[in-house]
Amino acid sequence: MVINEEVIRIVNSLVGEFETIKDHRNDSNRTGVLEINANNKRMFLKIHNRLSRWSPEVYAYKNWTHILGEYTPKLIHYFNDDNFYGIITIPIYGKTVNEYQINDEDILEPIYHKAGELLKQLHNNFEGTYFGIPAIDGSPLESNAKTNPVDYINSALEGILKSGYDKGLLDNSDKELVEWCMKHSDVFVNSKPVPTNWDFSQNNWMVDENAKFTGFIDFENMLWGIDVDSFGIVIERYTPNRPKLRKALFEGYGLENSEEKQLQLKIVSVKIAIADITYGASIGNARIFSLARNLLDNLKMPEFKIY
């Protein structure tokens, strides 16, 4: 994303003159991320072109992430203009697991365990009144926010199924699996809205040079959601053949290994799989598409266990 003169003017008014250290997302047309230096202080400038990503990120910083202390960046400024929205943060130390290209499961296992611990801390401290994306004042950003967890899950499954089926990306066996999930969605009847991140993964988990966990970044995909929805992207994209890492994450979280939680995990996994089959196809990303298709096919097998 191009950082234009208007953005520079606003940032100058907030932090003074600055120099760009690194452009971390120069290939994106939706989000810009610059590492900057202003008054000898290292900061990150993030620019959104979508209110639906900026609002939850600001809300998360202002209301949720403080409970995690040193494990999250600190928001120092946020701003909006007619065509873009921005935040400025003080970063935490380290790089993401993906930046370090860590693949050794023995190294990754304690990272996953710690991520689970901190996610549970977040969930234990906050409970919302609706399911959906928050505006920065806490009200629902969307007009169709749900208050009933079963309605929330069924509405999501129904909408995603229709999109993929109408495009010819899902077959009848996929449809039957989704309909089975909807019939069993009452397993969520007692679920409460908690801070959920649909991009909760090692792509946003920070570690130091010794692979010690240092924190989380990137909260633009946060919302009031179902607790186990936080695990969807890890299950699909990062641990399809790594049950040991899933186990470390779940045990760090303290997730009960019960029939109820197994069923909940299966349903949210079906949800992300059908969503990413459509999403992967729409952006021409073969990796996302194939991982989603692989997960969905695995979920059709009775012997397949997530936890």
PDB file of C-alpha atoms in Angstrom:
ATOM      1  CA  MET A   1       0.000   0.000   0.000  1.00  0.00           C
ATOM      2  CA  VAL A   2       1.297   3.452  -0.902  1.00  0.00           C
ATOM      3  CA  ILE A   3       1.632   5.792   2.087  1.00  0.00           C
ATOM      4  CA  ASN A   4       0.539   9.131   0.624  1.00  0.00           C
ATOM      5  CA  GLU A   5       1.287  12.712   1.620  1.00  0.00           C
ATOM      6  CA  GLU A   6      -1.884  13.030   3.694  1.00  0.00           C
ATOM      7  CA  VAL A   7      -0.850  10.048   5.838  1.00  0.00           C
ATOM      8  CA  ILE A   8       2.629  11.542   6.279  1.00  0.00           C
ATOM      9  CA  ARG A   9       1.103  14.885   7.322  1.00  0.00           C
ATOM     10  CA  ILE A  10      -1.113  13.227   9.958  1.00  0.00           C
ATOM     11  CA  VAL A  11       1.720  11.081  11.326  1.00  0.00           C
ATOM     12  CA  ASN A  12       4.022  14.108  11.495  1.00  0.00           C
ATOM     13  CA  SER A  13       1.382  15.927  13.550  1.00  0.00           C
ATOM     14  CA  LEU A  14       1.234  13.023  16.006  1.00  0.00           C
ATOM     15  CA  VAL A  15       4.856  11.904  16.428  1.00  0.00           C
ATOM     16  CA  GLY A  16       6.909  14.550  14.639  1.00  0.00           C
ATOM     17  CA  GLU A  17       9.273  13.985  11.739  1.00  0.00           C
ATOM     18  CA  PHE A  18      10.026  10.337  11.114  1.00  0.00           C
ATOM     19  CA  GLU A  19      12.106   8.111   8.897  1.00  0.00           C
ATOM     20  CA  THR A  20      11.030   4.784   7.457  1.00  0.00           C
ATOM     21  CA  ILE A  21      13.145   1.845   8.619  1.00  0.00           C
ATOM     22  CA  LYS A  22      11.313  -0.873   6.723  1.00  0.00           C
ATOM     23  CA  ASP A  23       8.163  -1.396   4.685  1.00  0.00           C
ATOM     24  CA  HIS A  24       6.749  -4.673   6.003  1.00  0.00           C
ATOM     25  CA  ARG A  25       3.801  -5.007   3.639  1.00  0.00           C
ATOM     26  CA  ASN A  26       4.649  -3.327   0.338  1.00  0.00           C
ATOM     27  CA  ASP A  27       2.844  -6.022  -1.659  1.00  0.00           C
ATOM     28  CA  SER A  28      -0.577  -5.392  -0.082  1.00  0.00           C
ATOM     29  CA  ASN A  29      -3.228  -3.089  -1.499  1.00  0.00           C
ATOM     30  CA  ARG A  30      -5.361  -3.327   1.650  1.00  0.00           C
ATOM     31  CA  THR A  31      -2.970  -2.740   4.556  1.00  0.00           C
ATOM     32  CA  GLY A  32       0.285  -0.836   4.867  1.00  0.00           C
ATOM     33  CA  VAL A  33       2.779  -1.485   7.682  1.00  0.00           C
ATOM     34  CA  LEU A  34       5.834   0.734   8.124  1.00  0.00           C
ATOM     35  CA  GLU A  35       8.501   0.399  10.778  1.00  0.00           C
ATOM     36  CA  ILE A  36       9.509   3.978  11.567  1.00  0.00           C
ATOM     37  CA  ASN A  37      11.847   5.989  13.771  1.00  0.00           C
ATOM     38  CA  ALA A  38      10.550   9.185  15.357  1.00  0.00           C
ATOM     39  CA  ASN A  39      12.558  11.078  17.958  1.00  0.00           C
ATOM     40  CA  ASN A  40      14.844   8.048  18.319  1.00  0.00           C
ATOM     41  CA  LYS A  41      11.892   5.816  19.150  1.00  0.00           C
ATOM     42  CA  ARG A  42      11.026   2.739  17.094  1.00  0.00           C
ATOM     43  CA  MET A  43       7.354   2.575  16.164  1.00  0.00           C
ATOM     44  CA  PHE A  44       5.019   0.815  13.759  1.00  0.00           C
ATOM     45  CA  LEU A  45       2.588   2.681  11.514  1.00  0.00           C
ATOM     46  CA  LYS A  46      -0.270   0.574  10.174  1.00  0.00           C
ATOM     47  CA  ILE A  47      -2.708   1.898   7.584  1.00  0.00           C
ATOM     48  CA  HIS A  48      -6.021   0.208   6.757  1.00  0.00           C
ATOM     49  CA  ASN A  49      -8.369   0.949   3.898  1.00  0.00           C
ATOM     50  CA  ARG A  50     -11.226  -0.962   5.561  1.00  0.00           C
ATOM     51  CA  LEU A  51     -13.162   0.236   8.597  1.00  0.00           C
ATOM     52  CA  SER A  52     -14.006  -3.413   9.356  1.00  0.00           C
ATOM     53  CA  ARG A  53     -10.318  -4.105  10.062  1.00  0.00           C
ATOM     54  CA  TRP A  54      -9.315  -0.823  11.718  1.00  0.00           C
ATOM     55  CA  SER A  55     -12.220  -0.687  14.205  1.00  0.00           C
ATOM     56  CA  PRO A  56     -11.632  -4.081  15.865  1.00  0.00           C
ATOM     57  CA  GLU A  57      -7.891  -3.489  16.009  1.00  0.00           C
ATOM     58  CA  VAL A  58      -8.335  -0.156  17.802  1.00  0.00           C
ATOM     59  CA  TYR A  59     -10.996  -1.652  20.072  1.00  0.00           C
ATOM     60  CA  ALA A  60      -8.733  -4.594  20.913  1.00  0.00           C
ATOM     61  CA  TYR A  61      -5.837  -2.318  21.853  1.00  0.00           C
ATOM     62  CA  LYS A  62      -8.038  -0.012  23.926  1.00  0.00           C
ATOM     63  CA  ASN A  63     -10.020  -2.696  25.731  1.00  0.00           C
ATOM     64  CA  TRP A  64      -8.476  -6.195  25.579  1.00  0.00           C
ATOM     65  CA  THR A  65      -4.748  -6.454  24.989  1.00  0.00           C
ATOM     66  CA  HIS A  66      -3.691  -4.603  28.156  1.00  0.00           C
ATOM     67  CA  ILE A  67      -4.550  -7.745  30.146  1.00  0.00           C
ATOM     68  CA  LEU A  68      -1.608  -9.471  28.428  1.00  0.00           C
ATOM     69  CA  GLY A  69       0.877  -6.866  29.646  1.00  0.00           C
ATOM     70  CA  GLU A  70       4.283  -7.028  27.973  1.00  0.00           C
ATOM     71  CA  TYR A  71       3.105  -9.616  25.459  1.00  0.00           C
ATOM     72  CA  THR A  72       1.429  -7.105  23.118  1.00  0.00           C
ATOM     73  CA  PRO A  73       2.467  -3.815  21.466  1.00  0.00           C
ATOM     74  CA  LYS A  74       1.202  -0.565  22.966  1.00  0.00           C
ATOM     75  CA  LEU A  75      -1.169   1.683  21.036  1.00  0.00           C
ATOM     76  CA  ILE A  76      -0.068   5.320  21.192  1.00  0.00           C
ATOM     77  CA  HIS A  77      -2.185   6.922  18.423  1.00  0.00           C
ATOM     78  CA  TYR A  78      -5.064   6.082  16.117  1.00  0.00           C
ATOM     79  CA  PHE A  79      -6.668   8.210  13.407  1.00  0.00           C
ATOM     80  CA  ASN A  80      -9.066   8.089  10.493  1.00  0.00           C
ATOM     81  CA  ASP A  81      -9.569  10.060   7.314  1.00  0.00           C
ATOM     82  CA  ASP A  82     -12.052   9.760   4.470  1.00  0.00           C
ATOM     83  CA  ASN A  83     -10.197   6.984   2.651  1.00  0.00           C
ATOM     84  CA  PHE A  84      -7.879   5.396   5.199  1.00  0.00           C
ATOM     85  CA  TYR A  85      -7.526   4.526   8.862  1.00  0.00           C
ATOM     86  CA  GLY A  86      -4.349   4.269  10.903  1.00  0.00           C
ATOM     87  CA  ILE A  87      -2.727   3.209  14.148  1.00  0.00           C
ATOM     88  CA  ILE A  88       0.739   3.841  15.619  1.00  0.00           C
ATOM     89  CA  THR A  89       2.179   1.383  18.122  1.00  0.00           C
ATOM     90  CA  ILE A  90       5.281   0.798  20.216  1.00  0.00           C
ATOM     91  CA  PRO A  91       6.425  -2.713  19.231  1.00  0.00           C
ATOM     92  CA  ILE A  92       7.403  -5.704  21.310  1.00  0.00           C
ATOM     93  CA  TYR A  93      10.734  -7.440  20.848  1.00  0.00           C
ATOM     94  CA  GLY A  94      11.294 -10.216  18.348  1.00  0.00           C
ATOM     95  CA  LYS A  95      10.121 -11.536  15.001  1.00  0.00           C
ATOM     96  CA  THR A  96       7.279 -13.832  14.095  1.00  0.00           C
ATOM     97  CA  VAL A  97       7.734 -17.598  14.116  1.00  0.00           C
ATOM     98  CA  ASN A  98       7.246 -17.559  10.352  1.00  0.00           C
ATOM     99  CA  GLU A  99       9.899 -14.878   9.875  1.00  0.00           C
ATOM    100  CA  TYR A 100      12.382 -17.080  11.723  1.00  0.00           C
ATOM    101  CA  GLN A 101      11.139 -20.050   9.647  1.00  0.00           C
ATOM    102  CA  ILE A 102      11.013 -22.331  12.678  1.00  0.00           C
ATOM    103  CA  ASN A 103       9.878 -25.827  11.714  1.00  0.00           C
ATOM    104  CA  ASP A 104      11.274 -28.021  14.496  1.00  0.00           C
ATOM    105  CA  GLU A 105       8.302 -29.286  16.529  1.00  0.00           C
ATOM    106  CA  ASP A 106      10.390 -29.555  19.688  1.00  0.00           C
ATOM    107  CA  ILE A 107      11.091 -25.816  19.419  1.00  0.00           C
ATOM    108  CA  LEU A 108       7.536 -24.949  18.395  1.00  0.00           C
ATOM    109  CA  GLU A 109       5.826 -26.958  21.137  1.00  0.00           C
ATOM    110  CA  PRO A 110       6.519 -24.535  24.052  1.00  0.00           C
ATOM    111  CA  ILE A 111       5.635 -21.589  21.786  1.00  0.00           C
ATOM    112  CA  TYR A 112       2.239 -23.130  21.057  1.00  0.00           C
ATOM    113  CA  HIS A 113       1.725 -23.939  24.730  1.00  0.00           C
ATOM    114  CA  LYS A 114       2.447 -20.330  25.770  1.00  0.00           C
ATOM    115  CA  ALA A 115       0.144 -18.963  23.068  1.00  0.00           C
ATOM    116  CA  GLY A 116      -2.633 -21.152  24.476  1.00  0.00           C
ATOM    117  CA  GLU A 117      -1.979 -19.954  28.031  1.00  0.00           C
ATOM    118  CA  LEU A 118      -2.266 -16.296  27.052  1.00  0.00           C
ATOM    119  CA  LEU A 119      -5.351 -16.867  24.902  1.00  0.00           C
ATOM    120  CA  LYS A 120      -7.072 -18.420  27.903  1.00  0.00           C
ATOM    121  CA  GLN A 121      -6.110 -15.392  29.997  1.00  0.00           C
ATOM    122  CA  LEU A 122      -7.765 -13.152  27.413  1.00  0.00           C
ATOM    123  CA  HIS A 123     -10.923 -15.275  27.336  1.00  0.00           C
ATOM    124  CA  ASN A 124     -11.145 -15.474  31.132  1.00  0.00           C
ATOM    125  CA  ASN A 125     -11.130 -11.709  31.569  1.00  0.00           C
ATOM    126  CA  PHE A 126     -13.711 -10.481  29.065  1.00  0.00           C
ATOM    127  CA  GLU A 127     -17.273 -11.382  28.098  1.00  0.00           C
ATOM    128  CA  GLY A 128     -19.338  -9.544  25.503  1.00  0.00           C
ATOM    129  CA  THR A 129     -23.038  -9.105  24.879  1.00  0.00           C
ATOM    130  CA  TYR A 130     -23.131  -9.955  21.164  1.00  0.00           C
ATOM    131  CA  PHE A 131     -21.225 -11.929  18.537  1.00  0.00           C
ATOM    132  CA  GLY A 132     -19.577  -9.813  15.865  1.00  0.00           C
ATOM    133  CA  ILE A 133     -17.065  -7.085  15.047  1.00  0.00           C
ATOM    134  CA  PRO A 134     -16.922  -4.160  17.499  1.00  0.00           C
ATOM    135  CA  ALA A 135     -16.802  -0.514  16.496  1.00  0.00           C
ATOM    136  CA  ILE A 136     -14.243   1.483  18.458  1.00  0.00           C
ATOM    137  CA  ASP A 137     -16.984   2.561  20.906  1.00  0.00           C
ATOM    138  CA  GLY A 138     -17.876  -1.087  21.593  1.00  0.00           C
ATOM    139  CA  SER A 139     -21.182  -1.152  19.730  1.00  0.00           C
ATOM    140  CA  PRO A 140     -21.657  -3.731  16.962  1.00  0.00           C
ATOM    141  CA  LEU A 141     -20.084  -2.536  13.721  1.00  0.00           C
ATOM    142  CA  GLU A 142     -22.424  -4.730  11.691  1.00  0.00           C
ATOM    143  CA  SER A 143     -26.191  -4.433  11.598  1.00  0.00           C
ATOM    144  CA  ASN A 144     -26.659  -8.224  11.749  1.00  0.00           C
ATOM    145  CA  ALA A 145     -24.780  -8.933  14.979  1.00  0.00           C
ATOM    146  CA  LYS A 146     -26.149 -11.965  16.830  1.00  0.00           C
ATOM    147  CA  THR A 147     -26.744 -12.472  20.545  1.00  0.00           C
ATOM    148  CA  ASN A 148     -27.574 -16.184  20.385  1.00  0.00           C
ATOM    149  CA  PRO A 149     -24.498 -18.401  19.845  1.00  0.00           C
ATOM    150  CA  VAL A 150     -26.412 -21.113  17.951  1.00  0.00           C
ATOM    151  CA  ASP A 151     -27.926 -18.532  15.602  1.00  0.00           C
ATOM    152  CA  TYR A 152     -24.470 -17.019  15.160  1.00  0.00           C
ATOM    153  CA  ILE A 153     -22.874 -20.319  14.118  1.00  0.00           C
ATOM    154  CA  ASN A 154     -25.774 -21.389  11.883  1.00  0.00           C
ATOM    155  CA  SER A 155     -25.957 -18.024  10.144  1.00  0.00           C
ATOM    156  CA  ALA A 156     -22.227 -18.146   9.396  1.00  0.00           C
ATOM    157  CA  LEU A 157     -22.364 -21.740   8.125  1.00  0.00           C
ATOM    158  CA  GLU A 158     -25.404 -21.060   5.969  1.00  0.00           C
ATOM    159  CA  GLY A 159     -23.944 -17.913   4.402  1.00  0.00           C
ATOM    160  CA  ILE A 160     -20.535 -19.425   3.666  1.00  0.00           C
ATOM    161  CA  LEU A 161     -22.087 -22.627   2.292  1.00  0.00           C
ATOM    162  CA  LYS A 162     -24.303 -20.694  -0.118  1.00  0.00           C
ATOM    163  CA  SER A 163     -21.386 -18.627  -1.381  1.00  0.00           C
ATOM    164  CA  GLY A 164     -19.189 -21.641  -2.085  1.00  0.00           C
ATOM    165  CA  TYR A 165     -21.965 -23.889  -3.405  1.00  0.00           C
ATOM    166  CA  ASP A 166     -23.306 -21.251  -5.788  1.00  0.00           C
ATOM    167  CA  LYS A 167     -19.796 -20.821  -7.215  1.00  0.00           C
ATOM    168  CA  GLY A 168     -19.462 -24.571  -7.801  1.00  0.00           C
ATOM    169  CA  LEU A 169     -16.617 -24.875  -5.259  1.00  0.00           C
ATOM    170  CA  LEU A 170     -18.467 -27.212  -2.868  1.00  0.00           C
ATOM    171  CA  ASP A 171     -20.065 -30.543  -3.761  1.00  0.00           C
ATOM    172  CA  ASN A 172     -23.018 -32.402  -2.273  1.00  0.00           C
ATOM    173  CA  SER A 173     -20.866 -34.223   0.300  1.00  0.00           C
ATOM    174  CA  ASP A 174     -19.540 -30.846   1.478  1.00  0.00           C
ATOM    175  CA  LYS A 175     -23.098 -29.563   1.718  1.00  0.00           C
ATOM    176  CA  GLU A 176     -24.184 -32.618   3.699  1.00  0.00           C
ATOM    177  CA  LEU A 177     -21.343 -32.097   6.179  1.00  0.00           C
ATOM    178  CA  VAL A 178     -22.281 -28.446   6.698  1.00  0.00           C
ATOM    179  CA  GLU A 179     -25.938 -29.390   7.177  1.00  0.00           C
ATOM    180  CA  TRP A 180     -24.837 -32.010   9.727  1.00  0.00           C
ATOM    181  CA  CYS A 181     -22.932 -29.277  11.585  1.00  0.00           C
ATOM    182  CA  MET A 182     -26.006 -27.058  11.634  1.00  0.00           C
ATOM    183  CA  LYS A 183     -28.090 -29.893  13.093  1.00  0.00           C
ATOM    184  CA  HIS A 184     -25.557 -30.282  15.904  1.00  0.00           C
ATOM    185  CA  SER A 185     -24.917 -26.564  16.509  1.00  0.00           C
ATOM    186  CA  ASP A 186     -26.842 -26.623  19.780  1.00  0.00           C
ATOM    187  CA  VAL A 187     -23.525 -27.766  21.267  1.00  0.00           C
ATOM    188  CA  PHE A 188     -22.740 -24.030  21.393  1.00  0.00           C
ATOM    189  CA  VAL A 189     -25.876 -23.105  23.353  1.00  0.00           C
ATOM    190  CA  ASN A 190     -23.924 -22.090  26.469  1.00  0.00           C
ATOM    191  CA  SER A 191     -21.099 -20.282  24.642  1.00  0.00           C
ATOM    192  CA  LYS A 192     -20.451 -16.666  25.614  1.00  0.00           C
ATOM    193  CA  PRO A 193     -18.890 -13.956  23.400  1.00  0.00           C
ATOM    194  CA  VAL A 194     -15.158 -13.679  24.115  1.00  0.00           C
ATOM    195  CA  PRO A 195     -12.317 -11.834  22.336  1.00  0.00           C
ATOM    196  CA  THR A 196     -11.600 -14.042  19.324  1.00  0.00           C
ATOM    197  CA  ASN A 197      -8.920 -13.616  16.678  1.00  0.00           C
ATOM    198  CA  TRP A 198      -9.521 -15.292  13.322  1.00  0.00           C
ATOM    199  CA  ASP A 199      -5.806 -14.823  12.542  1.00  0.00           C
ATOM    200  CA  PHE A 200      -4.478 -16.323  15.783  1.00  0.00           C
ATOM    201  CA  SER A 201      -1.453 -18.209  14.475  1.00  0.00           C
ATOM    202  CA  GLN A 202       2.330 -18.455  14.381  1.00  0.00           C
ATOM    203  CA  ASN A 203       2.299 -15.859  11.619  1.00  0.00           C
ATOM    204  CA  ASN A 204       1.463 -13.352  14.380  1.00  0.00           C
ATOM    205  CA  TRP A 205       3.271 -14.938  17.340  1.00  0.00           C
ATOM    206  CA  MET A 206       6.550 -13.250  18.206  1.00  0.00           C
ATOM    207  CA  VAL A 207       9.694 -14.930  19.521  1.00  0.00           C
ATOM    208  CA  ASP A 208      13.238 -13.824  20.249  1.00  0.00           C
ATOM    209  CA  GLU A 209      16.425 -15.188  18.663  1.00  0.00           C
ATOM    210  CA  ASN A 210      16.320 -18.101  21.115  1.00  0.00           C
ATOM    211  CA  ALA A 211      12.746 -18.975  20.130  1.00  0.00           C
ATOM    212  CA  LYS A 212      11.373 -17.732  23.457  1.00  0.00           C
ATOM    213  CA  PHE A 213       7.809 -16.460  23.117  1.00  0.00           C
ATOM    214  CA  THR A 214       7.618 -12.656  23.340  1.00  0.00           C
ATOM    215  CA  GLY A 215       4.035 -11.882  22.357  1.00  0.00           C
ATOM    216  CA  PHE A 216       1.229 -11.355  19.864  1.00  0.00           C
ATOM    217  CA  ILE A 217       0.769  -8.830  17.049  1.00  0.00           C
ATOM    218  CA  ASP A 218      -1.981  -8.000  14.534  1.00  0.00           C
ATOM    219  CA  PHE A 219      -5.492  -7.663  15.953  1.00  0.00           C
ATOM    220  CA  GLU A 220      -7.402  -6.539  12.868  1.00  0.00           C
ATOM    221  CA  ASN A 221      -9.304  -9.843  12.675  1.00  0.00           C
ATOM    222  CA  MET A 222     -10.603  -9.723  16.244  1.00  0.00           C
ATOM    223  CA  LEU A 223     -14.232  -9.804  17.247  1.00  0.00           C
ATOM    224  CA  TRP A 224     -16.600 -11.006  19.942  1.00  0.00           C
ATOM    225  CA  GLY A 225     -16.776 -14.680  19.014  1.00  0.00           C
ATOM    226  CA  ILE A 226     -16.865 -18.319  20.119  1.00  0.00           C
ATOM    227  CA  ASP A 227     -13.846 -19.399  22.187  1.00  0.00           C
ATOM    228  CA  VAL A 228     -12.844 -22.383  20.007  1.00  0.00           C
ATOM    229  CA  ASP A 229     -13.102 -20.241  16.850  1.00  0.00           C
ATOM    230  CA  SER A 230      -9.678 -18.928  17.852  1.00  0.00           C
ATOM    231  CA  PHE A 231      -8.134 -22.271  16.891  1.00  0.00           C
ATOM    232  CA  GLY A 232      -9.472 -22.520  13.345  1.00  0.00           C
ATOM    233  CA  ILE A 233      -6.562 -21.115  11.364  1.00  0.00           C
ATOM    234  CA  VAL A 234      -3.988 -23.073  13.388  1.00  0.00           C
ATOM    235  CA  ILE A 235      -5.879 -26.316  12.748  1.00  0.00           C
ATOM    236  CA  GLU A 236      -6.237 -25.656   9.022  1.00  0.00           C
ATOM    237  CA  ARG A 237      -3.016 -23.968   7.924  1.00  0.00           C
ATOM    238  CA  TYR A 238      -0.314 -24.720  10.474  1.00  0.00           C
ATOM    239  CA  THR A 239      -0.960 -28.122  12.058  1.00  0.00           C
ATOM    240  CA  PRO A 240      -2.725 -30.307   9.466  1.00  0.00           C
ATOM    241  CA  ASN A 241      -0.172 -33.069  10.105  1.00  0.00           C
ATOM    242  CA  ARG A 242       1.137 -31.866  13.460  1.00  0.00           C
ATOM    243  CA  PRO A 243      -1.202 -33.131  16.199  1.00  0.00           C
ATOM    244  CA  LYS A 244       1.554 -32.599  18.811  1.00  0.00           C
ATOM    245  CA  LEU A 245       1.411 -28.842  18.217  1.00  0.00           C
ATOM    246  CA  ARG A 246      -2.376 -28.762  18.389  1.00  0.00           C
ATOM    247  CA  LYS A 247      -2.159 -30.679  21.664  1.00  0.00           C
ATOM    248  CA  ALA A 248       0.376 -28.173  23.055  1.00  0.00           C
ATOM    249  CA  LEU A 249      -1.904 -25.258  22.140  1.00  0.00           C
ATOM    250  CA  PHE A 250      -5.001 -26.894  23.615  1.00  0.00           C
ATOM    251  CA  GLU A 251      -3.200 -27.952  26.792  1.00  0.00           C
ATOM    252  CA  GLY A 252      -1.709 -24.488  27.242  1.00  0.00           C
ATOM    253  CA  TYR A 253      -5.238 -23.133  26.937  1.00  0.00           C
ATOM    254  CA  GLY A 254      -6.599 -25.744  29.326  1.00  0.00           C
ATOM    255  CA  LEU A 255      -9.141 -26.948  26.782  1.00  0.00           C
ATOM    256  CA  GLU A 256     -11.202 -29.822  28.088  1.00  0.00           C
ATOM    257  CA  ASN A 257     -10.816 -32.918  25.904  1.00  0.00           C
ATOM    258  CA  SER A 258     -14.506 -33.834  25.967  1.00  0.00           C
ATOM    259  CA  GLU A 259     -17.054 -34.949  23.376  1.00  0.00           C
ATOM    260  CA  GLU A 260     -18.589 -31.468  23.537  1.00  0.00           C
ATOM    261  CA  LYS A 261     -15.312 -29.702  22.763  1.00  0.00           C
ATOM    262  CA  GLN A 262     -14.457 -32.239  20.049  1.00  0.00           C
ATOM    263  CA  LEU A 263     -17.783 -31.483  18.378  1.00  0.00           C
ATOM    264  CA  GLN A 264     -17.309 -27.715  18.731  1.00  0.00           C
ATOM    265  CA  LEU A 265     -13.824 -27.957  17.229  1.00  0.00           C
ATOM    266  CA  LYS A 266     -15.155 -30.004  14.326  1.00  0.00           C
ATOM    267  CA  ILE A 267     -17.900 -27.494  13.539  1.00  0.00           C
ATOM    268  CA  VAL A 268     -15.643 -24.415  13.627  1.00  0.00           C
ATOM    269  CA  SER A 269     -13.095 -26.313  11.524  1.00  0.00           C
ATOM    270  CA  VAL A 270     -15.768 -27.054   8.917  1.00  0.00           C
ATOM    271  CA  LYS A 271     -16.657 -23.362   9.000  1.00  0.00           C
ATOM    272  CA  ILE A 272     -13.140 -22.113   8.299  1.00  0.00           C
ATOM    273  CA  ALA A 273     -12.553 -24.829   5.695  1.00  0.00           C
ATOM    274  CA  ILE A 274     -15.571 -23.938   3.551  1.00  0.00           C
ATOM    275  CA  ALA A 275     -14.804 -20.239   3.975  1.00  0.00           C
ATOM    276  CA  ASP A 276     -11.184 -20.673   2.857  1.00  0.00           C
ATOM    277  CA  ILE A 277     -12.080 -22.867  -0.112  1.00  0.00           C
ATOM    278  CA  THR A 278     -14.091 -19.916  -1.429  1.00  0.00           C
ATOM    279  CA  TYR A 279     -11.556 -17.326  -0.274  1.00  0.00           C
ATOM    280  CA  GLY A 280      -8.562 -19.194  -1.689  1.00  0.00           C
ATOM    281  CA  ALA A 281     -10.284 -19.593  -5.037  1.00  0.00           C
ATOM    282  CA  SER A 282     -11.346 -15.936  -5.134  1.00  0.00           C
ATOM    283  CA  ILE A 283      -7.783 -14.628  -4.691  1.00  0.00           C
ATOM    284  CA  GLY A 284      -6.076 -17.369  -6.662  1.00  0.00           C
ATOM    285  CA  ASN A 285      -4.174 -18.710  -3.630  1.00  0.00           C
ATOM    286  CA  ALA A 286      -3.625 -22.410  -4.264  1.00  0.00           C
ATOM    287  CA  ARG A 287      -2.059 -22.995  -0.826  1.00  0.00           C
ATOM    288  CA  ILE A 288      -5.053 -21.688   1.125  1.00  0.00           C
ATOM    289  CA  PHE A 289      -7.465 -23.508  -1.172  1.00  0.00           C
ATOM    290  CA  SER A 290      -5.670 -26.863  -0.927  1.00  0.00           C
ATOM    291  CA  LEU A 291      -5.202 -26.690   2.862  1.00  0.00           C
ATOM    292  CA  ALA A 292      -8.894 -25.877   3.289  1.00  0.00           C
ATOM    293  CA  ARG A 293      -9.949 -28.680   0.950  1.00  0.00           C
ATOM    294  CA  ASN A 294      -7.642 -31.124   2.744  1.00  0.00           C
ATOM    295  CA  LEU A 295      -9.124 -30.197   6.130  1.00  0.00           C
ATOM    296  CA  LEU A 296     -12.692 -30.481   4.887  1.00  0.00           C
ATOM    297  CA  ASP A 297     -12.028 -33.914   3.394  1.00  0.00           C
ATOM    298  CA  ASN A 298     -10.379 -35.065   6.628  1.00  0.00           C
ATOM    299  CA  LEU A 299     -13.369 -33.861   8.641  1.00  0.00           C
ATOM    300  CA  LYS A 300     -15.602 -36.218   6.665  1.00  0.00           C
ATOM    301  CA  MET A 301     -13.705 -39.207   8.058  1.00  0.00           C
ATOM    302  CA  PRO A 302     -15.148 -40.459  11.391  1.00  0.00           C
ATOM    303  CA  GLU A 303     -11.704 -41.513  12.641  1.00  0.00           C
ATOM    304  CA  PHE A 304     -10.210 -38.019  12.192  1.00  0.00           C
ATOM    305  CA  LYS A 305      -9.640 -36.288  15.532  1.00  0.00           C
ATOM    306  CA  ILE A 306      -8.595 -32.681  16.029  1.00  0.00           C
ATOM    307  CA  TYR A 307      -7.764 -33.101  19.727  1.00  0.00           C
TER     308      TYR A 307
END
